[in-house]
mmCIF file of C-alpha atoms and ligand atoms in Angstrom:
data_model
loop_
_atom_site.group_PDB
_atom_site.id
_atom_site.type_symbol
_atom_site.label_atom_id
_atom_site.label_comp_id
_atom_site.label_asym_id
_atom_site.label_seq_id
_atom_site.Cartn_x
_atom_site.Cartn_y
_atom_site.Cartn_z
ATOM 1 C CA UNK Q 1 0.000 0.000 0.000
ATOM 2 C CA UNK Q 2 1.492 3.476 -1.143
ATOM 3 C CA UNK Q 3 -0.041 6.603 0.713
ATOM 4 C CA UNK Q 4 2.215 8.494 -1.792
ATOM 5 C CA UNK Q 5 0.860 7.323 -4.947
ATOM 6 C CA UNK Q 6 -2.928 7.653 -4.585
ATOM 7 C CA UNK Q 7 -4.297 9.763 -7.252
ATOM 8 C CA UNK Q 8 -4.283 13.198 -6.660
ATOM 9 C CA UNK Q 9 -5.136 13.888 -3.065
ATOM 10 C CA UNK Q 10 -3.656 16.540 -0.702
ATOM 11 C CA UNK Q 11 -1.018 16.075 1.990
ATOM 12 C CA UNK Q 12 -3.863 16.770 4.073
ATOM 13 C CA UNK Q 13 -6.303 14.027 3.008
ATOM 14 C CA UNK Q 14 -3.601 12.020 2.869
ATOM 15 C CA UNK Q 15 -3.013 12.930 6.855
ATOM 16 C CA UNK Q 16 -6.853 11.980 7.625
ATOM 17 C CA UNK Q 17 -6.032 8.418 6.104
ATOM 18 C CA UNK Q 18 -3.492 7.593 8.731
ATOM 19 C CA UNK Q 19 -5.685 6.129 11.366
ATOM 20 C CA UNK Q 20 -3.342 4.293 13.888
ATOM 21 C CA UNK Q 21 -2.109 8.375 14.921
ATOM 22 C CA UNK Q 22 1.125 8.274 13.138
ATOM 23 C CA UNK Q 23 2.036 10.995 10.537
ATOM 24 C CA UNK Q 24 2.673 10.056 6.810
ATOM 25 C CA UNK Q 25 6.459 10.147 6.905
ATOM 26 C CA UNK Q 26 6.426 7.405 9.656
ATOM 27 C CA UNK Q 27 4.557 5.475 7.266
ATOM 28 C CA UNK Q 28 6.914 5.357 4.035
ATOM 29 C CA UNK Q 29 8.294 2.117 3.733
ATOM 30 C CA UNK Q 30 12.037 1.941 4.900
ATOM 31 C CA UNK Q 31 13.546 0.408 1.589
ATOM 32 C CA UNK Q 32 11.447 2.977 -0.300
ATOM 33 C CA UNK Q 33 14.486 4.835 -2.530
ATOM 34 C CA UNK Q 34 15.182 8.508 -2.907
ATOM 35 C CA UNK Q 35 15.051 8.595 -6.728
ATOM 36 C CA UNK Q 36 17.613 11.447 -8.615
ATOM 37 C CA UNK Q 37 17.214 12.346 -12.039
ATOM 38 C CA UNK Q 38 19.021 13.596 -14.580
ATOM 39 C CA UNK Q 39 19.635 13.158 -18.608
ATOM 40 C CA UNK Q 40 23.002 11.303 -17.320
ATOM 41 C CA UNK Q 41 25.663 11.226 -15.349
ATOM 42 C CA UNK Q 42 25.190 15.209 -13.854
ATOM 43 C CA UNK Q 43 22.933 14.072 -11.078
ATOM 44 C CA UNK Q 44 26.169 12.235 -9.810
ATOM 45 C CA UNK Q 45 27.059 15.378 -8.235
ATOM 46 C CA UNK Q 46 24.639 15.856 -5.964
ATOM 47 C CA UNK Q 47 24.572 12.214 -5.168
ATOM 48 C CA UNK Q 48 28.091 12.563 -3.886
ATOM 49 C CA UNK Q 49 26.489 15.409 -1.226
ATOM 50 C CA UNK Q 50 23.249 13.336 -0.692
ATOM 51 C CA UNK Q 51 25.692 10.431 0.439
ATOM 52 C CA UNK Q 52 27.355 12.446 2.849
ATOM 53 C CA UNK Q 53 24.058 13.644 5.107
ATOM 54 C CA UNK Q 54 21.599 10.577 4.067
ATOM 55 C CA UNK Q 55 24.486 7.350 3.680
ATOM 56 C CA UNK Q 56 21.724 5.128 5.073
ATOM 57 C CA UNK Q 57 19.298 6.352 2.353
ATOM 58 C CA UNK Q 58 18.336 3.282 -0.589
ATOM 59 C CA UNK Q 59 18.847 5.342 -3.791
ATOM 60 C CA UNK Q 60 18.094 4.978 -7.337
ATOM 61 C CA UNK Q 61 19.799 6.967 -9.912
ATOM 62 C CA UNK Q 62 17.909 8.042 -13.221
ATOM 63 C CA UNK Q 63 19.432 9.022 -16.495
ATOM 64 C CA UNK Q 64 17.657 9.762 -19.367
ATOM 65 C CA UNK Q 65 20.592 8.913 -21.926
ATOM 66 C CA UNK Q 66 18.016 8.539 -24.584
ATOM 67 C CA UNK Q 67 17.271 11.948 -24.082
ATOM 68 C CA UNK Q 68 20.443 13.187 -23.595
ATOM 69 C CA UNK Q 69 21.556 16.016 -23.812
ATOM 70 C CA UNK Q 70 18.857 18.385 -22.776
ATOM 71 C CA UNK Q 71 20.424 21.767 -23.479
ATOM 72 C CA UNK Q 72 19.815 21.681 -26.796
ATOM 73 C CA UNK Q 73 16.238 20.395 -26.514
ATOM 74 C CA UNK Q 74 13.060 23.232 -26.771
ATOM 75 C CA UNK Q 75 11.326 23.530 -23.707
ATOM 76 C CA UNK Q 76 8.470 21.356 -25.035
ATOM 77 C CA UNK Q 77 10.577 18.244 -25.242
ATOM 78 C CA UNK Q 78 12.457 18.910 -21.770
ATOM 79 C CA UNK Q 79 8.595 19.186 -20.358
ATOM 80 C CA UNK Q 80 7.117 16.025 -22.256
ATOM 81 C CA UNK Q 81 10.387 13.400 -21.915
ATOM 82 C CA UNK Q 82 10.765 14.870 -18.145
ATOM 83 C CA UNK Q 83 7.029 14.697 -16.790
ATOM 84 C CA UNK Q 84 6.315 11.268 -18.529
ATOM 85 C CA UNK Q 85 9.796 9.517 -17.837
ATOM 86 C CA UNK Q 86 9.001 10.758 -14.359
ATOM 87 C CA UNK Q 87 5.231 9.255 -13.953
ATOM 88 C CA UNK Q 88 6.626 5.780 -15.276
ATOM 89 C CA UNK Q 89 9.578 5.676 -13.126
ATOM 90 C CA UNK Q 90 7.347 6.809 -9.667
ATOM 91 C CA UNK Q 91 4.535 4.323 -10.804
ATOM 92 C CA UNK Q 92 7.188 1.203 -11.320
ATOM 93 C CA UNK Q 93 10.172 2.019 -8.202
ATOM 94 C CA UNK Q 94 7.650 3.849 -5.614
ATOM 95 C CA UNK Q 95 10.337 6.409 -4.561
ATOM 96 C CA UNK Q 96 9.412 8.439 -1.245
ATOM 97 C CA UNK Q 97 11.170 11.626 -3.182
ATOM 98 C CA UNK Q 98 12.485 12.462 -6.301
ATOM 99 C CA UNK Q 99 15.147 15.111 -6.874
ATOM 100 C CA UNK Q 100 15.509 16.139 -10.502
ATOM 101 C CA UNK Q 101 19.101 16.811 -10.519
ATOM 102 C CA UNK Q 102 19.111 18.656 -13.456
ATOM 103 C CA UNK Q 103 19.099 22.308 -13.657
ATOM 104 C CA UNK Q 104 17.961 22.547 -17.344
ATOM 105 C CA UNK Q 105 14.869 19.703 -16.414
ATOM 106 C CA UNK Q 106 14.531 21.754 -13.156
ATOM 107 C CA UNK Q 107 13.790 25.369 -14.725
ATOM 108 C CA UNK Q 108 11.598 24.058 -16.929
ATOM 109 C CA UNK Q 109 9.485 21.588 -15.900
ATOM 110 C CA UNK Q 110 9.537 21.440 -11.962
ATOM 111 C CA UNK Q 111 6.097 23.231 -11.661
ATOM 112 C CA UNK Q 112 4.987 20.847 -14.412
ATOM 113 C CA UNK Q 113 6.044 17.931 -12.854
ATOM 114 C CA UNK Q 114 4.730 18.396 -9.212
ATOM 115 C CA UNK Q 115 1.642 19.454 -10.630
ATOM 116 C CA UNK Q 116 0.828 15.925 -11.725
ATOM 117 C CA UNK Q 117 2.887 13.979 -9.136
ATOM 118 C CA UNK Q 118 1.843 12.873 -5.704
ATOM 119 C CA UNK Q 119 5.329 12.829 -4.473
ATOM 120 C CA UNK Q 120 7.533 15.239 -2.712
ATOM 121 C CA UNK Q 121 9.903 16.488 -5.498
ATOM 122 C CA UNK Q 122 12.991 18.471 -4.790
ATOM 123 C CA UNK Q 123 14.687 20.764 -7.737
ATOM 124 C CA UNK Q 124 17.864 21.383 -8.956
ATOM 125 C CA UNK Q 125 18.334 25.831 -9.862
ATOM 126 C CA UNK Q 126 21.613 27.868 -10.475
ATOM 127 C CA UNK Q 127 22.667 28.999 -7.096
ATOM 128 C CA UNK Q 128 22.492 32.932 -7.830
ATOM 129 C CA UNK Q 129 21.812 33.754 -4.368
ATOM 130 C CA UNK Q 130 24.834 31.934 -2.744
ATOM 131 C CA UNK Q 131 27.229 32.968 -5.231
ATOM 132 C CA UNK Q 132 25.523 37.217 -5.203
ATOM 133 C CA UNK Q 133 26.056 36.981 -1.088
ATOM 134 C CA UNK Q 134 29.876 35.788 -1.216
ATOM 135 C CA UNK Q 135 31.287 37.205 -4.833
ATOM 136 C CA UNK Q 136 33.461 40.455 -4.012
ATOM 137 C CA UNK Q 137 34.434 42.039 -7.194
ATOM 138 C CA UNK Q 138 30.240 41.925 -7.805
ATOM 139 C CA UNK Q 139 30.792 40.106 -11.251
ATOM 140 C CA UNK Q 140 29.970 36.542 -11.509
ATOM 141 C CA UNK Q 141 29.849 33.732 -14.054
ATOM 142 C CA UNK Q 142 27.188 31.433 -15.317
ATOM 143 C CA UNK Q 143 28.271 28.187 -16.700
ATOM 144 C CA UNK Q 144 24.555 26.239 -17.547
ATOM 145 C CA UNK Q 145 23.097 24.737 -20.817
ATOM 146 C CA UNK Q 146 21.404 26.699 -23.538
ATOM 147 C CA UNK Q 147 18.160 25.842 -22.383
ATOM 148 C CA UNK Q 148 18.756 26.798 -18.920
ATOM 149 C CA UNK Q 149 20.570 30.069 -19.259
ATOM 150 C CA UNK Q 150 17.291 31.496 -21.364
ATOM 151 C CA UNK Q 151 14.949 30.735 -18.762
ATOM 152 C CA UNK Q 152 12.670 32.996 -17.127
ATOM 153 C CA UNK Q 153 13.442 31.195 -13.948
ATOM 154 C CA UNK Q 154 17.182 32.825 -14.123
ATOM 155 C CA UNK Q 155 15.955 36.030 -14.958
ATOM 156 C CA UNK Q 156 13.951 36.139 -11.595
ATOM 157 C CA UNK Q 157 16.626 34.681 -9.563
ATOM 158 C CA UNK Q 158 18.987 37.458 -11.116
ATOM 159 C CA UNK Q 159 16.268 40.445 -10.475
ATOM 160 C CA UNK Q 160 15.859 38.875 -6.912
ATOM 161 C CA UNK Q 161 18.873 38.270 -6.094
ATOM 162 C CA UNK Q 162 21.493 39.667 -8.041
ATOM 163 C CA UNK Q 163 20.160 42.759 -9.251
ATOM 164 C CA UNK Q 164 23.112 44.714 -7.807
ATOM 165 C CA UNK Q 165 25.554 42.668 -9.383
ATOM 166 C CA UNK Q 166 27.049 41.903 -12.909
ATOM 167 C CA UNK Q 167 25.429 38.629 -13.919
ATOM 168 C CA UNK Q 168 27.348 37.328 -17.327
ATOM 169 C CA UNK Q 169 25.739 33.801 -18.816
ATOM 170 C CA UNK Q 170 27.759 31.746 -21.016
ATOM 171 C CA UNK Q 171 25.796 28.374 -23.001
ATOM 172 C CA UNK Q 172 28.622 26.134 -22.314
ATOM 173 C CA UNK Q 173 26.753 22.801 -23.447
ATOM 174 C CA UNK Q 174 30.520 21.299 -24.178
ATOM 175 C CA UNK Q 175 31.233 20.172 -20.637
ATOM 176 C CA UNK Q 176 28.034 17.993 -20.785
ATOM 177 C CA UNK Q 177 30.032 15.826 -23.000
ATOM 178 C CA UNK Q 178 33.299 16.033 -21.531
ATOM 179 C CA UNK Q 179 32.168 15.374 -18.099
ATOM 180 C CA UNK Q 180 30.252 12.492 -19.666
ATOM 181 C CA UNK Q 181 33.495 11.543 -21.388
ATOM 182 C CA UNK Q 182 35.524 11.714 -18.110
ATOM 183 C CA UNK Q 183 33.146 9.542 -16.060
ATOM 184 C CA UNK Q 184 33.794 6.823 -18.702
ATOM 185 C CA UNK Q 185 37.103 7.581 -17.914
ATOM 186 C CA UNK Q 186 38.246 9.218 -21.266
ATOM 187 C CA UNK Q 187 40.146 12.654 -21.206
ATOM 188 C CA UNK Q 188 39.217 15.503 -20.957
ATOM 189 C CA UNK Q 189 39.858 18.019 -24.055
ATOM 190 C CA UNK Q 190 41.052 20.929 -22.643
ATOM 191 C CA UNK Q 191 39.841 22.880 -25.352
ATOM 192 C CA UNK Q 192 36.971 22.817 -24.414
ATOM 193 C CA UNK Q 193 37.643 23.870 -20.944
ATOM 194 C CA UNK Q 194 39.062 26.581 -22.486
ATOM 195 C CA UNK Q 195 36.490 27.481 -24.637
ATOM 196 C CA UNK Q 196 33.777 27.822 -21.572
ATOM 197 C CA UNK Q 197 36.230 29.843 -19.776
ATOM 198 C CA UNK Q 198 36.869 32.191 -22.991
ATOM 199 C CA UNK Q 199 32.907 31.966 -23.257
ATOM 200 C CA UNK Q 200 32.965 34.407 -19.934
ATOM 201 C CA UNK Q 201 36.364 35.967 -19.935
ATOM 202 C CA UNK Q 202 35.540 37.614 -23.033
ATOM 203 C CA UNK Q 203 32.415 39.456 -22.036
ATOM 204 C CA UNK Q 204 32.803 43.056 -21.195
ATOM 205 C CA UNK Q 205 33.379 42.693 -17.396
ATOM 206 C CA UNK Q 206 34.262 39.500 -17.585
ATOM 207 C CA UNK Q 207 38.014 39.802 -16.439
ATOM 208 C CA UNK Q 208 36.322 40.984 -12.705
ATOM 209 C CA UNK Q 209 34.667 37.295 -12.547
ATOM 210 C CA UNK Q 210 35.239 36.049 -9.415
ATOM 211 C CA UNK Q 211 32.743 33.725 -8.709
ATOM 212 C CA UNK Q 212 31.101 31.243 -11.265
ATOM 213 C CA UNK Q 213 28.341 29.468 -11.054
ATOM 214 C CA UNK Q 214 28.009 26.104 -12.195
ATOM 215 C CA UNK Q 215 24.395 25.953 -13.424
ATOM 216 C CA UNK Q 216 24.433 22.538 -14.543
ATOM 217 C CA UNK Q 217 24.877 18.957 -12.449
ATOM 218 C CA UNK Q 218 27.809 17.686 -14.896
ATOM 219 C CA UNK Q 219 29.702 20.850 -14.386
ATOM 220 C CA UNK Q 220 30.826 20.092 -11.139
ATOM 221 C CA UNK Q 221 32.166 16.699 -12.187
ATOM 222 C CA UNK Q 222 34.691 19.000 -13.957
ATOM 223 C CA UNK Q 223 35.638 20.694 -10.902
ATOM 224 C CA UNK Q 224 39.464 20.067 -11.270
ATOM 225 C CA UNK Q 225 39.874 20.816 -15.063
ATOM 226 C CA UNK Q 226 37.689 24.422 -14.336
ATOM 227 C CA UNK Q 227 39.972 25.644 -11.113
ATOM 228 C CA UNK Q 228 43.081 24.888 -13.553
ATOM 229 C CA UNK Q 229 41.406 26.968 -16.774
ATOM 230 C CA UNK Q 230 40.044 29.885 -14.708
ATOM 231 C CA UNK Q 231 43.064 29.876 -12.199
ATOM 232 C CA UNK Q 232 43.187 31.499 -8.878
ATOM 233 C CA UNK Q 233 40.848 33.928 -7.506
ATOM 234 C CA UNK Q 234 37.694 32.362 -9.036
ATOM 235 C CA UNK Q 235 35.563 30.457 -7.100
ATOM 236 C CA UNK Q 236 33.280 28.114 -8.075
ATOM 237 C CA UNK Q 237 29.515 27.674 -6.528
ATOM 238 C CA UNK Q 238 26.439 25.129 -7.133
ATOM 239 C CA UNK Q 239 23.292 23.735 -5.648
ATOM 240 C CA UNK Q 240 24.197 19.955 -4.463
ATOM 241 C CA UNK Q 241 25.180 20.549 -0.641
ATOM 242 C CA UNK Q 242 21.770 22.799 -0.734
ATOM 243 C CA UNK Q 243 19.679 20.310 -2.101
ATOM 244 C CA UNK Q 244 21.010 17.283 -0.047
ATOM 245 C CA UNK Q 245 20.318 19.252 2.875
ATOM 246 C CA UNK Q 246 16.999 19.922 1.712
ATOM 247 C CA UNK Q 247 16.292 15.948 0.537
ATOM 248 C CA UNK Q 248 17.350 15.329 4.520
ATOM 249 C CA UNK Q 249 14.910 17.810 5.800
ATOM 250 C CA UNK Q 250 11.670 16.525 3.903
ATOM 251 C CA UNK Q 251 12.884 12.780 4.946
ATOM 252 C CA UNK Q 252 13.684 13.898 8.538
ATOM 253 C CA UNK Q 253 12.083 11.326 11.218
ATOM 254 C CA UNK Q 254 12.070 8.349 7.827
ATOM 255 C CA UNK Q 255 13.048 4.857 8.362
ATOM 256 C CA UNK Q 256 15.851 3.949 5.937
ATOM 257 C CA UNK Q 257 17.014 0.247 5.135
ATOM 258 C CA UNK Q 258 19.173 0.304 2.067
ATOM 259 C CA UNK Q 259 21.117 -2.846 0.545
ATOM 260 C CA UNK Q 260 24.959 -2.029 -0.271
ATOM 261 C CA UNK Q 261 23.893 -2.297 -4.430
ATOM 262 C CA UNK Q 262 21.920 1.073 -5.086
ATOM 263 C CA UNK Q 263 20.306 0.963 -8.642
ATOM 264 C CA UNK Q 264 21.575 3.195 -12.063
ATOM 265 C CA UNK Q 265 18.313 3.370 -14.162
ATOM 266 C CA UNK Q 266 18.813 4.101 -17.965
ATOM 267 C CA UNK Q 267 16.530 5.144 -20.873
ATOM 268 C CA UNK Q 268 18.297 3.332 -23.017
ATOM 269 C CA UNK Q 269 20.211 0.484 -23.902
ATOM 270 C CA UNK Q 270 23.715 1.032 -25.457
ATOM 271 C CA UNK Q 271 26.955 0.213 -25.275
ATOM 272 C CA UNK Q 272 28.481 2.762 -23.556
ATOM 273 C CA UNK Q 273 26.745 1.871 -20.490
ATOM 274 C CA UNK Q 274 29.220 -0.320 -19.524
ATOM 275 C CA UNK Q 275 32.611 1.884 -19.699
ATOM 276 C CA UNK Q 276 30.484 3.724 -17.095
ATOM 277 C CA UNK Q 277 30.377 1.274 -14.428
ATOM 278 C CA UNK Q 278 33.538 1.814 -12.407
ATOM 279 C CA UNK Q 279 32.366 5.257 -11.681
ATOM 280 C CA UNK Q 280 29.052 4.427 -10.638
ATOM 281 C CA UNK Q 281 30.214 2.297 -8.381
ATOM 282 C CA UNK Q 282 32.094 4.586 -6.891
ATOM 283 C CA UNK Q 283 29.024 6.217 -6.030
ATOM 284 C CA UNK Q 284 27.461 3.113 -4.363
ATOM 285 C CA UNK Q 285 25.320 1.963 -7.943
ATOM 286 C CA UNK Q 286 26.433 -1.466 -8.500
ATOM 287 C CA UNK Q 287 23.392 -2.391 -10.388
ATOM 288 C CA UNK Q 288 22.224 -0.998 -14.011
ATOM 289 C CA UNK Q 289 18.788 -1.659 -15.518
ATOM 290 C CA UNK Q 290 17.074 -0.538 -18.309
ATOM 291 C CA UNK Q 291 13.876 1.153 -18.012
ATOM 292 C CA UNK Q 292 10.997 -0.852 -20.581
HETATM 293 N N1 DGL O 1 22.797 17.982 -16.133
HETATM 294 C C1 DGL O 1 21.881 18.817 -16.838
HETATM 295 C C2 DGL O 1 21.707 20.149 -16.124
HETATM 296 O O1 DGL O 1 21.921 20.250 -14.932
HETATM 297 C C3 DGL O 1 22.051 19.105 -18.298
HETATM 298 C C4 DGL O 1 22.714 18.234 -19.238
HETATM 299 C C5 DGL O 1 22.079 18.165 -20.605
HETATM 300 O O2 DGL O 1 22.228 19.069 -21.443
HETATM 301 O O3 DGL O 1 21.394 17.172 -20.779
HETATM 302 O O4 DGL O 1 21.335 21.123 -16.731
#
């Protein structure tokens, strides 16, 4: 029995239907998984910070590689493959949350998707805020996807929180693929390092950068290669200790019971899938399946 999954009824009906006096967290069931989704290996990111408050938390990680990648998708697409992927994957695994760890997904569709699910979901949004409180020369970077740096849902977060500052975007789709690249343990180009850099180095203002936020979940999986390229005296800022705080909060007072062999869930079967494996691992997947 799933209190989470009955059709659309409120938290508060859903309250009323536990009888025996306990609340509806008490009553998720302890190997019920977190559920993180991305179009690929991005989401990894803030499954390294989820690990690190929640280790006792059963997870399942989601990649849409069919879709892959979403950047360059129109916002129609992102909605449909994002809203339907998620319906069949909460309807099949039962998850007691899902985080769509996907900033591109996230700006687009969140409102979308918790409109039709009956689950707590948890978004993924360039950390503006953060990086406007801490940057000191008051210019900062934005690294994110095509599709995420034209969003509406930036321009607020700039007009809220940044409106003082210098806010310069750069499309840096690249480092999708390179991070990709590097987590099947290929190298990196540095090219196109370089070319993400140039993309915001080269903007009027752009030499008083400072801070840079990484608007995208595969970004910081290219941590090492950015500090190199920018060099010292930029500092580098994204969502995933945030939203692993925020998972823990709306699970606070759960049972957890996870088995040692969390689950990679794909799209799509190819053959890269299995170049990938020693770094899932490494984040505590030891099991791929393919969604059907
Ligand atoms: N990881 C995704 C994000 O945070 C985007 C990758 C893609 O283009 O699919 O925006």
């Amino acid at each position: 029995m799933s209190f989470l999954f009955r059709p659309v009824v409120s938290r508060r009906t859903v309250l009323r239907q536990a009888q025996d006096g306990r609340d509806w967290f008490e009553l998720v069931d302890s190997a019920a998984p977190i559920l993180l989704f991305d179009s690929g290996v991005g989401g990894l990111s803030v499954l390294a910070e989820l690990r690190k408050v929640l280790p006792q938390a059963p997870v399942i990680y989601a990649a849409d590689n069919g879709g892959l990648p979403y950047g360059t998708k129109t916002e129609a697409e992102v909605a449909a493959r994002v809203c339907g992927l998620l319906g069949r994957m909460s309807e099949r695994y039962r998850p007691r949350l899902i985080c769509i760890a996907c900033n591109t997904a996230s700006t687009i569709a969140l409102s979308m998707v918790r409109d039709v699910l009956n689950v707590p979901i948890v978004g993924t949004v360039p950390a503006i805020k953060p990086a406007a409180e801490t940057t000191r020369s008051g210019a900062i970077g934005l690294l994110g996807t095509a599709a995420t740096i034209r969003q509406a849902y930036v321009d607020r977060l700039e007009s809220e929180f940044a409106a003082d500052k210098t806010l310069l975007r750069f499309a840096a789709g690249e480092l999708v693929g390179a991070a990709e690249g590097k987590l099947r343990g290929e190298t990196v180009d540095p090219m196109v390092i370089d070319r993400a850099v140039a993309g915001l180095r080269d903007q009027p203002g752009g030499a008083e950068i400072d801070t840079v936020v990484l608007a995208c979940t595969h970004f910081p999986l290219l941590h090492a290669e950015l500090t190199d390229a920018f060099g010292p005296g930029v500092r580098f800022v994204d969502g995933a200790a945030g939203i692993a705080r925020r998972i823990a909060a709306l699970t606070g007072g759960q049972d957890f019971s996870r088995s040692a062999r969390d689950l990679a869930l794909f799209t799509k079967a190819e053959d890269s899938l299995a170049a990938l494996a020693p770094a899932l691992e490494r984040y505590g997947l030891f099991r791929q399946e393919v969604l059907t």
